[in-house]
Coordinates of C-alpha atoms in Angstrom, one line a residue:
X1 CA 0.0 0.0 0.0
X2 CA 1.2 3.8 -0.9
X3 CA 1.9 6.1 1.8
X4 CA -0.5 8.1 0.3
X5 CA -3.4 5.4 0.2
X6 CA -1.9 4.3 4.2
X7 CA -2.7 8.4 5.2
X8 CA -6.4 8.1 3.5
X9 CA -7.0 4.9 5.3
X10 CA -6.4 6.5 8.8
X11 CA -8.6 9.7 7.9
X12 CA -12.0 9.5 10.2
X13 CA -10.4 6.6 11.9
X14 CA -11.1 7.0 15.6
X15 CA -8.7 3.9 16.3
X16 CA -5.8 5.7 15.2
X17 CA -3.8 8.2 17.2
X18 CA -2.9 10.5 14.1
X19 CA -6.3 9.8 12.1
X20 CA -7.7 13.1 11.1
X21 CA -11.7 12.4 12.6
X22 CA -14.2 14.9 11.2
X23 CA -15.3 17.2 13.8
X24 CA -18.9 15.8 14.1
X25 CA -17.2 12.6 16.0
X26 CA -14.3 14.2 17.2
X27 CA -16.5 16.6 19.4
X28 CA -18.9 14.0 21.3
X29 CA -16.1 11.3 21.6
X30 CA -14.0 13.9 23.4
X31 CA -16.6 15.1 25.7
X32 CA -16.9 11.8 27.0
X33 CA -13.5 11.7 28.3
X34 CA -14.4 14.9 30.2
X35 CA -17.8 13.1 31.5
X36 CA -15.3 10.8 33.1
X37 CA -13.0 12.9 34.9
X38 CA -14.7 16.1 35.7
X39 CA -16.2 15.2 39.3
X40 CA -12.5 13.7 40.0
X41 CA -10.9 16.3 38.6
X42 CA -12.3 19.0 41.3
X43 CA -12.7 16.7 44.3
X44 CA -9.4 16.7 45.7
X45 CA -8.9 20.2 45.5
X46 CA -12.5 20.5 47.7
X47 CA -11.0 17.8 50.1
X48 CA -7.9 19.4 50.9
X49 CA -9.1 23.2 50.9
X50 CA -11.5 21.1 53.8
X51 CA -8.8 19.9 55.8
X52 CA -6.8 23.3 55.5
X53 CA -9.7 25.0 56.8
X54 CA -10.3 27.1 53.8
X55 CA -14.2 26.8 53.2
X56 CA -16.9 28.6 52.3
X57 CA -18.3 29.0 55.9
X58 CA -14.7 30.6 56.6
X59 CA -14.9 32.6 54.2
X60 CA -12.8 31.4 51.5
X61 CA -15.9 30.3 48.8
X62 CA -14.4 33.0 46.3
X63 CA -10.8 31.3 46.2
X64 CA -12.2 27.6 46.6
X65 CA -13.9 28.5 42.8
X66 CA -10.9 30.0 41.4
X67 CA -9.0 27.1 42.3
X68 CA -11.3 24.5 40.6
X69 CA -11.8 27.1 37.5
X70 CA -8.1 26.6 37.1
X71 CA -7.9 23.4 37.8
X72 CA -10.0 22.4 34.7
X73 CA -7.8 25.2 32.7
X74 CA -4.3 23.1 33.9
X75 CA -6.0 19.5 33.2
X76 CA -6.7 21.0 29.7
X77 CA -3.0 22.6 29.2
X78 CA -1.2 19.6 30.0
X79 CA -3.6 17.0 28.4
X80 CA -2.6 19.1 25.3
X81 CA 0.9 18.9 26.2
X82 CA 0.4 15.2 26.9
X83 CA -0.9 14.6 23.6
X84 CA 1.4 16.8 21.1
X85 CA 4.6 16.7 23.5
X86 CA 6.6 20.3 23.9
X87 CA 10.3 18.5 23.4
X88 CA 10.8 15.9 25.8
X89 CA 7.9 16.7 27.7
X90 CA 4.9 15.0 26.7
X91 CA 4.2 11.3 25.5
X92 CA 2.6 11.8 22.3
X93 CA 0.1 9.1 24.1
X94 CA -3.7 9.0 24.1
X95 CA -4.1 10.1 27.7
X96 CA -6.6 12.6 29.8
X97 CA -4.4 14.4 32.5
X98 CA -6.0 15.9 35.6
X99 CA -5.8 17.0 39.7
X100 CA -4.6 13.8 41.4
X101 CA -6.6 11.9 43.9
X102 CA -3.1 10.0 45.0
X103 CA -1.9 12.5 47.0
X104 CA -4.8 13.1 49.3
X105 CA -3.7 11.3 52.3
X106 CA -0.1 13.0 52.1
X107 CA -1.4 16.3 52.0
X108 CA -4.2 15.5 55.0
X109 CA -1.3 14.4 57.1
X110 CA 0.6 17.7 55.9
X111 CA -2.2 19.6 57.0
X112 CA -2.4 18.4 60.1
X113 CA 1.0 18.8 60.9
X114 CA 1.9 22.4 59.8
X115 CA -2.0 23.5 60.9
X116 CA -5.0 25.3 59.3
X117 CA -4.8 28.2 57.0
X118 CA -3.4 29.4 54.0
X119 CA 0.0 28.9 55.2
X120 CA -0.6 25.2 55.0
X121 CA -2.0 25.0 51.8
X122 CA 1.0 27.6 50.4
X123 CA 3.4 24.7 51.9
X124 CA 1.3 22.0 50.2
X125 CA 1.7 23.8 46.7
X126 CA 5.1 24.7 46.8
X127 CA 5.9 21.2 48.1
X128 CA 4.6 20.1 45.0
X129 CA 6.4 22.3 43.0
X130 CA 9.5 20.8 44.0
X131 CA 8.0 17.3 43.7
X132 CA 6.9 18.0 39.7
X133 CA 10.5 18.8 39.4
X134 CA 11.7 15.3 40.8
X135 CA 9.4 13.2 39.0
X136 CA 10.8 15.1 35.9
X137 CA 14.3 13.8 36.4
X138 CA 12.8 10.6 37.3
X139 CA 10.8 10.9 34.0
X140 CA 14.8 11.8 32.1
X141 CA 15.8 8.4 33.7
X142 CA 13.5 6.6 33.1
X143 CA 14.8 4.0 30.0
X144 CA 17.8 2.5 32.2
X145 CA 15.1 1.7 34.3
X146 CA 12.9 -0.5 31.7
X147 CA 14.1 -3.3 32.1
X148 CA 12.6 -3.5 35.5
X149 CA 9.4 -3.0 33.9
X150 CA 8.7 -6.2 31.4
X151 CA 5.1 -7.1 30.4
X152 CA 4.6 -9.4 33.4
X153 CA 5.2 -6.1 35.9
X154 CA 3.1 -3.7 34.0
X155 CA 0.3 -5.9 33.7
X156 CA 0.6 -6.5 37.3
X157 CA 0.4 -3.0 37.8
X158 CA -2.0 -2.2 35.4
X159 CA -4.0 -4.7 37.3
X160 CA -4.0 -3.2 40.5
X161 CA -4.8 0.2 38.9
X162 CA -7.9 -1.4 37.5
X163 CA -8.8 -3.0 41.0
X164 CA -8.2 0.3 42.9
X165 CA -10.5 2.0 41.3
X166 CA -13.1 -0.4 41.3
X167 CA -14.2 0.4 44.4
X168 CA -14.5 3.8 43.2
X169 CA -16.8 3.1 40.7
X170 CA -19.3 1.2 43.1
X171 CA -19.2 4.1 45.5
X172 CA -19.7 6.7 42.5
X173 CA -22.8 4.0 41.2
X174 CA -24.8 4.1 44.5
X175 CA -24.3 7.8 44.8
X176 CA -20.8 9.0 46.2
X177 CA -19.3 8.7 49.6
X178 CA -20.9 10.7 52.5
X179 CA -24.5 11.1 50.9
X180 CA -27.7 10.5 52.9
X181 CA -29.5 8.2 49.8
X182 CA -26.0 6.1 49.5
X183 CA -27.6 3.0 47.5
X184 CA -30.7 3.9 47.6
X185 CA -33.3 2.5 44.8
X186 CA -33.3 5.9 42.3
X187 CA -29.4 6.0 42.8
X188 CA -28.6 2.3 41.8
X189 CA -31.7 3.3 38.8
X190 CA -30.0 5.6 37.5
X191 CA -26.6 4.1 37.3
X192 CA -28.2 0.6 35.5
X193 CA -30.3 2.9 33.0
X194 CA -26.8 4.1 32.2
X195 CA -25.0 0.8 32.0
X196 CA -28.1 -0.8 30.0
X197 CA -27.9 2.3 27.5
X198 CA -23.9 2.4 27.0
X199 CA -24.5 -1.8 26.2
X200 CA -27.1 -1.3 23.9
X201 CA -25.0 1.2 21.7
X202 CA -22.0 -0.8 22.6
X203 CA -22.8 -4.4 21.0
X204 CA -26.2 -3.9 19.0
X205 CA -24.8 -1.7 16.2
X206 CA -21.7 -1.7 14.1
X207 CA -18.5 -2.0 16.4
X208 CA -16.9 0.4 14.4
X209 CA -19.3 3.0 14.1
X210 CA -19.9 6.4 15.6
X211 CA -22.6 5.1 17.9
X212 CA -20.8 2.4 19.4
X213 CA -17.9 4.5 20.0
X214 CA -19.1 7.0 21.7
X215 CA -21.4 5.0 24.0
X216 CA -20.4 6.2 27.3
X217 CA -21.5 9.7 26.4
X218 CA -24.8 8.7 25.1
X219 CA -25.0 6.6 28.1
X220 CA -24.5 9.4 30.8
X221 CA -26.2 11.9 28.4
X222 CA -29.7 9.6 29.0
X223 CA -29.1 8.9 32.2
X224 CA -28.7 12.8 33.2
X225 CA -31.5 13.6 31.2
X226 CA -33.4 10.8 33.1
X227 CA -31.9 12.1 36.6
X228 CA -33.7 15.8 35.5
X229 CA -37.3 14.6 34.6
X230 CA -36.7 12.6 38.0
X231 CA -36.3 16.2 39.4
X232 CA -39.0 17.8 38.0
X233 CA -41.5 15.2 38.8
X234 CA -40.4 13.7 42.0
X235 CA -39.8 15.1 45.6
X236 CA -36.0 15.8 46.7
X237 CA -36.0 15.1 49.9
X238 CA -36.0 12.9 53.0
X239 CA -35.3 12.3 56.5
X240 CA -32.7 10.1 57.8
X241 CA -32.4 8.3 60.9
X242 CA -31.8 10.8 63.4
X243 CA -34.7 12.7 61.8
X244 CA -33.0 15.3 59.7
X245 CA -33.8 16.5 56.4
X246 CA -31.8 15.8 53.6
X247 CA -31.6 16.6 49.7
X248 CA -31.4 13.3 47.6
X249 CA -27.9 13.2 45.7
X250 CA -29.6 12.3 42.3
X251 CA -31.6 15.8 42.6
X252 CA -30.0 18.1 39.8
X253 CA -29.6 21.8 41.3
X254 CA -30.4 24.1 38.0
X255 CA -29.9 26.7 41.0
X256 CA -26.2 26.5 40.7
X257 CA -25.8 27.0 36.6
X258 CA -28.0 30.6 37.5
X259 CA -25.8 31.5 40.3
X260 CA -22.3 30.5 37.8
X261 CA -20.5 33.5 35.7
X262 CA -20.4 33.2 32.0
X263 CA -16.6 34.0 32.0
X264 CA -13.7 34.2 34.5
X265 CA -10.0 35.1 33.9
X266 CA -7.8 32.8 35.4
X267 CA -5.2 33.7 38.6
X268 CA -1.9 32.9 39.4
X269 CA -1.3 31.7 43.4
X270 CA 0.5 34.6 45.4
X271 CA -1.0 37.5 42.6
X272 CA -4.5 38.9 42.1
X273 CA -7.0 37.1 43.9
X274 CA -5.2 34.3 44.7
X275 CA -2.8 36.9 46.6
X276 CA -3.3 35.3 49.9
X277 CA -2.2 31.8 48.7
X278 CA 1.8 32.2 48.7
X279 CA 3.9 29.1 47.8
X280 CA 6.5 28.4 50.7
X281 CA 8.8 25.6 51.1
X282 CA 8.5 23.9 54.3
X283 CA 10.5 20.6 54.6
X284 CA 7.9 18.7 56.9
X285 CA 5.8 18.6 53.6
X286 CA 8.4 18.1 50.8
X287 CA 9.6 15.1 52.0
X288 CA 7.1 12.9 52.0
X289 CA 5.4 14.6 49.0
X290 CA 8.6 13.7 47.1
X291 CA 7.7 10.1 48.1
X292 CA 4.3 10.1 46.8
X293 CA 5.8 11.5 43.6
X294 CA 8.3 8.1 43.2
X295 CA 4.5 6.7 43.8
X296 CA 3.2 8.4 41.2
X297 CA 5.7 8.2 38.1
X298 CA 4.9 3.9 38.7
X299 CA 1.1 4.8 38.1
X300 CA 1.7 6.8 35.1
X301 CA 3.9 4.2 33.9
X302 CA 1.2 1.9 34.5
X303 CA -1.6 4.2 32.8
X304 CA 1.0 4.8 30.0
X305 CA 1.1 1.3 29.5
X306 CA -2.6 0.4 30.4
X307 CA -3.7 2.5 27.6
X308 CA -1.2 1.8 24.5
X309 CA -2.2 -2.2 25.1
X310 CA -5.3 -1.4 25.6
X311 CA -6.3 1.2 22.6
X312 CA -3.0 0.7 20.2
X313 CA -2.2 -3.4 20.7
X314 CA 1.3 -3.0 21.3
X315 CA 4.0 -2.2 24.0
X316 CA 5.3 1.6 25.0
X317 CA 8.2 2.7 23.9
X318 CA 11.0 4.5 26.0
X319 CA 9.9 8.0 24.7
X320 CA 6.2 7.1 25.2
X321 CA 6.7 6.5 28.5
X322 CA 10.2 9.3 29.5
X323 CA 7.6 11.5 27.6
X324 CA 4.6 10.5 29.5
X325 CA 6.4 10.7 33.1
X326 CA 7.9 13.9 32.0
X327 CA 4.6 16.0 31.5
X328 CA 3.3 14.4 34.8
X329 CA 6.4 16.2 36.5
X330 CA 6.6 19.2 34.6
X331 CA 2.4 19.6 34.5
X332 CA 2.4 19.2 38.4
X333 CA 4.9 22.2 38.9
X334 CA 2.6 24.0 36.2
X335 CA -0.2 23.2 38.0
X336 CA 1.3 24.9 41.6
X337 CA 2.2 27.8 39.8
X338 CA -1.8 28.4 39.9
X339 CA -2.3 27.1 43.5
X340 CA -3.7 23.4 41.9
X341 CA -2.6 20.4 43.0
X342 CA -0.6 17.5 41.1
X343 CA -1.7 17.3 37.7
X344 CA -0.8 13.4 36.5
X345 CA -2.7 10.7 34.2
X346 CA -6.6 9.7 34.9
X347 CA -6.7 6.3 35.1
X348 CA -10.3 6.7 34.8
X349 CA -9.5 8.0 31.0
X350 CA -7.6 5.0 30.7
X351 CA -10.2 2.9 31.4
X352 CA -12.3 4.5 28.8
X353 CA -9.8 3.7 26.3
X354 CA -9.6 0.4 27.1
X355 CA -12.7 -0.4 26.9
X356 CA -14.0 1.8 23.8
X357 CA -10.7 1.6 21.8
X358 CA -10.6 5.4 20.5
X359 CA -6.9 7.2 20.9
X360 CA -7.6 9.5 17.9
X361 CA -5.9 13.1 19.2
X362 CA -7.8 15.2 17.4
X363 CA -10.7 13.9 19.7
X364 CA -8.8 13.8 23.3
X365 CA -7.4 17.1 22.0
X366 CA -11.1 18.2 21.6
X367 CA -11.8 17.2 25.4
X368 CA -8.6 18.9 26.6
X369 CA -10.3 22.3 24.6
X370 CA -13.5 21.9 26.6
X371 CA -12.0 21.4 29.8
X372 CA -10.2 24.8 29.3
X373 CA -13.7 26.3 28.0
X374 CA -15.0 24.9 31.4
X375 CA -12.7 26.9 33.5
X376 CA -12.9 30.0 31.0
X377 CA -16.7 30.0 31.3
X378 CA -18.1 28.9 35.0
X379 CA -21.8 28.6 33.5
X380 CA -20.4 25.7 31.3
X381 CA -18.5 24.0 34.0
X382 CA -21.7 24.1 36.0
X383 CA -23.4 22.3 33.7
X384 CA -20.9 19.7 34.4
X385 CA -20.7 19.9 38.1
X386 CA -24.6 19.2 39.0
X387 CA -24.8 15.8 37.4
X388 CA -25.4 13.5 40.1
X389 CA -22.9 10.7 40.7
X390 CA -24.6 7.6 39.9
X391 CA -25.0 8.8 36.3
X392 CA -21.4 8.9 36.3
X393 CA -21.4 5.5 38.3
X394 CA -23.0 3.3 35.4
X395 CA -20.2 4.1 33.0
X396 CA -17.6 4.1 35.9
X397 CA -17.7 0.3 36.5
X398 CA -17.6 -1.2 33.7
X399 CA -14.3 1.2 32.1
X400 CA -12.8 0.5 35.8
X401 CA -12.8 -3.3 35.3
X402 CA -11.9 -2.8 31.8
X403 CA -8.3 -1.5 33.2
X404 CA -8.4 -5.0 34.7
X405 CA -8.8 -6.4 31.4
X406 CA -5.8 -4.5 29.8
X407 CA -3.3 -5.9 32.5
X408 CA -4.8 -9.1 31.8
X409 CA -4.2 -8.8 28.4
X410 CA -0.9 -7.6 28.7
X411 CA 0.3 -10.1 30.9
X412 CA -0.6 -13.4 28.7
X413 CA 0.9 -11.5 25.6
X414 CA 3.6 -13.2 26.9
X415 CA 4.8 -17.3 27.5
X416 CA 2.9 -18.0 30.9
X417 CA 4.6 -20.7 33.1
X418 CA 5.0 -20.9 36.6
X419 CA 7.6 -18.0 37.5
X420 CA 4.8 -15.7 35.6
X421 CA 1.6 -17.3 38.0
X422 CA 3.6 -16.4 41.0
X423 CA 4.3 -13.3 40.5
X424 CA 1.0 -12.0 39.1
X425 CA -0.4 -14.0 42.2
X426 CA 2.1 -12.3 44.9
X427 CA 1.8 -8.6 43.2
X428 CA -2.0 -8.9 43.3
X429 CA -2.4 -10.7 46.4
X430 CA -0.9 -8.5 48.7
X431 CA -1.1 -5.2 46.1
X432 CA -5.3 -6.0 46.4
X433 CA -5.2 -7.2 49.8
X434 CA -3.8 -4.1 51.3
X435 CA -5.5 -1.8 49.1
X436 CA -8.8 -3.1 50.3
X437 CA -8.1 -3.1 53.8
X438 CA -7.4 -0.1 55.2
X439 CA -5.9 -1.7 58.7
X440 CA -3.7 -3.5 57.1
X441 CA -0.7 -0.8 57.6
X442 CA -2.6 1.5 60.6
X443 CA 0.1 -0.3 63.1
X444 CA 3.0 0.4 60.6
X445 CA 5.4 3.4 61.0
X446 CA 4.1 6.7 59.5
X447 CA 6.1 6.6 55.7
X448 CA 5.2 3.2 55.7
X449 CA 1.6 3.9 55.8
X450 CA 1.9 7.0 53.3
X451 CA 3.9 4.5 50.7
X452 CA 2.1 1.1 50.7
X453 CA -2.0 1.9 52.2
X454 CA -4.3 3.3 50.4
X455 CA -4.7 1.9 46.6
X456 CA -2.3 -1.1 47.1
X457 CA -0.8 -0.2 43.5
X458 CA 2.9 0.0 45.0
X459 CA 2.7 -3.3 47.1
X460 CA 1.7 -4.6 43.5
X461 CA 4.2 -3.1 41.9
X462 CA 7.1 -3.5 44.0
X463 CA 6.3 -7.7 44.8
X464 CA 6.1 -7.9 40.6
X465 CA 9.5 -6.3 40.3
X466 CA 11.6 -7.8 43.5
X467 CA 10.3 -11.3 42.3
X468 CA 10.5 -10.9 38.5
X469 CA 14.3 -9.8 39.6
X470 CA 14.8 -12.8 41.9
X471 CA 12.9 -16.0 40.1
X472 CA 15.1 -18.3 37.9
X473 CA 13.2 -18.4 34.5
X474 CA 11.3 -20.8 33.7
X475 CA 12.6 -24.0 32.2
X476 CA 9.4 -25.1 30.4
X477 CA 9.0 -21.7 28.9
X478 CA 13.1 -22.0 27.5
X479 CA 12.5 -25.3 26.4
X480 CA 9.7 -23.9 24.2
X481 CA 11.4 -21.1 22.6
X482 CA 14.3 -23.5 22.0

């Protein structure tokens, strides 16, 4: 085939990174990407403002929405960068970057130590300043270190990714942590509705047309539409146990799309209205930050490699995934610059690939555009914002277990004999097992705790390496290839 007939081939391909999609499917398939990280994109910046005492009843509601308006404008910035690469920095990889989640228990521990107040949250963006920075050089180093990182590994900690987020997805399906109605009837409704719809589209028309492709967003689309008749028509609240009225979490607040600006400048931290949030450099928070971001380069190395098997068929290579690390440093220092925290790969996003194929750019590079339109224009972002969790919860578990799928995938590419079953075995036994239980480490020292509890992906990762280091090969598997 001609080079020339090779380039018409790709053109409206959604299946192929460089294809050049028309802009009726590039639109809608990129706007499902944002469906699937917008509520994580602004949560942990809520959560931590929380636990540095900066809230709306303190009187810091003005700041709290500057922060998530440029927290959508840096998750757009460096998802570009992501996807075109600036030099070194950027994979050139299909991937949705946005405010880590990772991070959340390192910073509430940081909080608590250095106290409430803008001073705390200064030290918690200038700590991760200096952390974007490391992971950088981490991201420069990162093809001597390779080899550490065969197909057995990855898919191990692809794995873990995938089972991490699981839970996530459940908890998003019955409503999100913390509200009243958690699993409650309309909640679960709402989530199957969505599941049923994205199924439907999924396997009852043409696998490779526009329909089936982008079935998550015509999936949530129904089910939000759904959750506003259900507002209209139904009553919002109820009493709880103790007797206390409460708004149900599928209820869509229209309320908060009046109250929302049609257009906002962004601000820099330390200038304008962000003048009160100063960066400082205070080394009870760099330090263990700096850990988290070790933590971190292993996800993205895992997302990196979750998604190219799962959308492309094939291995990373060593610039994909330098690349790749690189803008998760570099994006992360970007993102401090405006008083946001870490900026790194969605493994949700990477989910999404997985499980719907499409890495065209000019689509993800459609979804990066409109989550820079959402912080430009608050009314739009609002839009966004209101849609009640469970919608997001029917497409949640079924691209979360589809990460699963891609380190399953990746992982029998390859000759499976015994050295292979233990260390998939090991890596997800414990990586799982202490992810899922959060006493697992509480008697552990504090580092220890900050390193290996929470999502279990490190365990995973660091029992897959030490024992793919350290396990004779297999003789079966040589005696094959010979």
């Amino acid at each position: 085939m001609k080079k020339s007939d090779e380039q018409m081939s790709k053109k409206g391909n959604p299946y192929d990174f460089y294809g050049d999609l028309p802009w009726i499917q590039a639109i809608p398939l990129g706007l499902q990407h944002v469906m699937a990280m917008f509520v994580g994109n602004l949560t942990p910046i809520i959560v931590i403002m929380g636990a540095c005492g900066l809230t709306v009843d303190t009187g810091y509601g003005e700041i709290r929405t500057i922060l998530l308006q440029n927290a959508m404008i840096v998750a757009g910035i460096v998802t570009f960068v992501q996807l075109f690469s600036i030099g070194p920095c950027g994979g050139k990889v299909p991937i949705i970057m946005g405010t880590s989640s990772g991070f959340l228990g390192v910073f509430s521990s940081t909080a608590a130590t250095l106290g409430s107040g803008v001073l705390s949250y200064g030290a918690i963006i200038g700590a991760s300043f200096i952390g974007g920075l490391f992971e950088t050089v981490l991201g420069a180093f990162l093809k001597p270190l390779r080899r550490f990182f065969p197909p057995v590994v990855t898919g191990c900690v692809v794995m873990s990714i995938g089972l991490s987020l699981i839970g996530v997805g459940i908890n998003y399906f019955c409503g999100g942590n913390g509200v009243n109605d958690y699993g409650s009837l309309y909640n679960m409704a709402l989530g199957t509705l969505v599941l049923i719809v994205i199924l439907v589209f999924k396997h009852l028309f043409d696998p490779k047309s526009m329909v089936s492709s982008a079935s998550v967003l015509i999936g949530i689309v129904v089910g939000y539409i759904a959750a506003i008749i259900m507002t209209l028509v139904l009553p919002h609240t109820g009493v709880n146990a103790e007797g206390v009225e409460y708004t149900f979490s599928w209820v869509v607040n229209f309320q908060a799309i009046k109250d929302a600006s049609w257009f906002a400048f962004p601000s820099i931290a330390g200038l304008g209205k962000l003048s009160e949030l100063k960066m400082s450099f205070q080394p009870q928070a760099i330090f263990p930050i700096l850990i988290m971001f070790i933590v971190t380069a292993v996800e993205t190395v895992g997302d990196i490699s979750g998604v190219i098997e799962g959308g492309m068929d094939r291995e990373p290579t060593d610039r994909e995934l330098s690349g790749g690390v690189i803008c998760d440093g570099l994006g992360s220092s970007f993102a401090a610059l405006f008083g946001v925290l870490p900026n790194t790969s969605f493994s949700q996003n990477v989910g999404l690939v997985s499980m719907t194929k499409v890495v065209n750019r000019k689509a993800l590079s459609c979804g990066a555009f409109f989550l820079i339109i959402c912080g430009l224009c608050p009314k739009v972002a609002a839009v966004m914002s209101i849609m009640p969790q469970s919608v997001l919860g029917g497409a949640a578990v079924m691209m979360f277990s589809s990460i699963v799928v891609s380190g399953i995938q990746m992982i029998t590419k390859c000759e499976i004999g015994t050295r292979e079953i233990t260390i998939v075995s090991v890596s997800i036994g414990l990586g799982y097992g202490i992810g899922a239980t959060a006493a697992a480490t509480s008697a552990m020292p504090y580092y220890v705790q900050l390193i290996f509890g929470g999502s279990g992906i490190v365990p995973a990762a660091l029992a897959a390496i030490i024992l793919n280091i350290i396990l004779p090969p297999n003789e079966e598997v040589k005696q094959k290839e010979e």
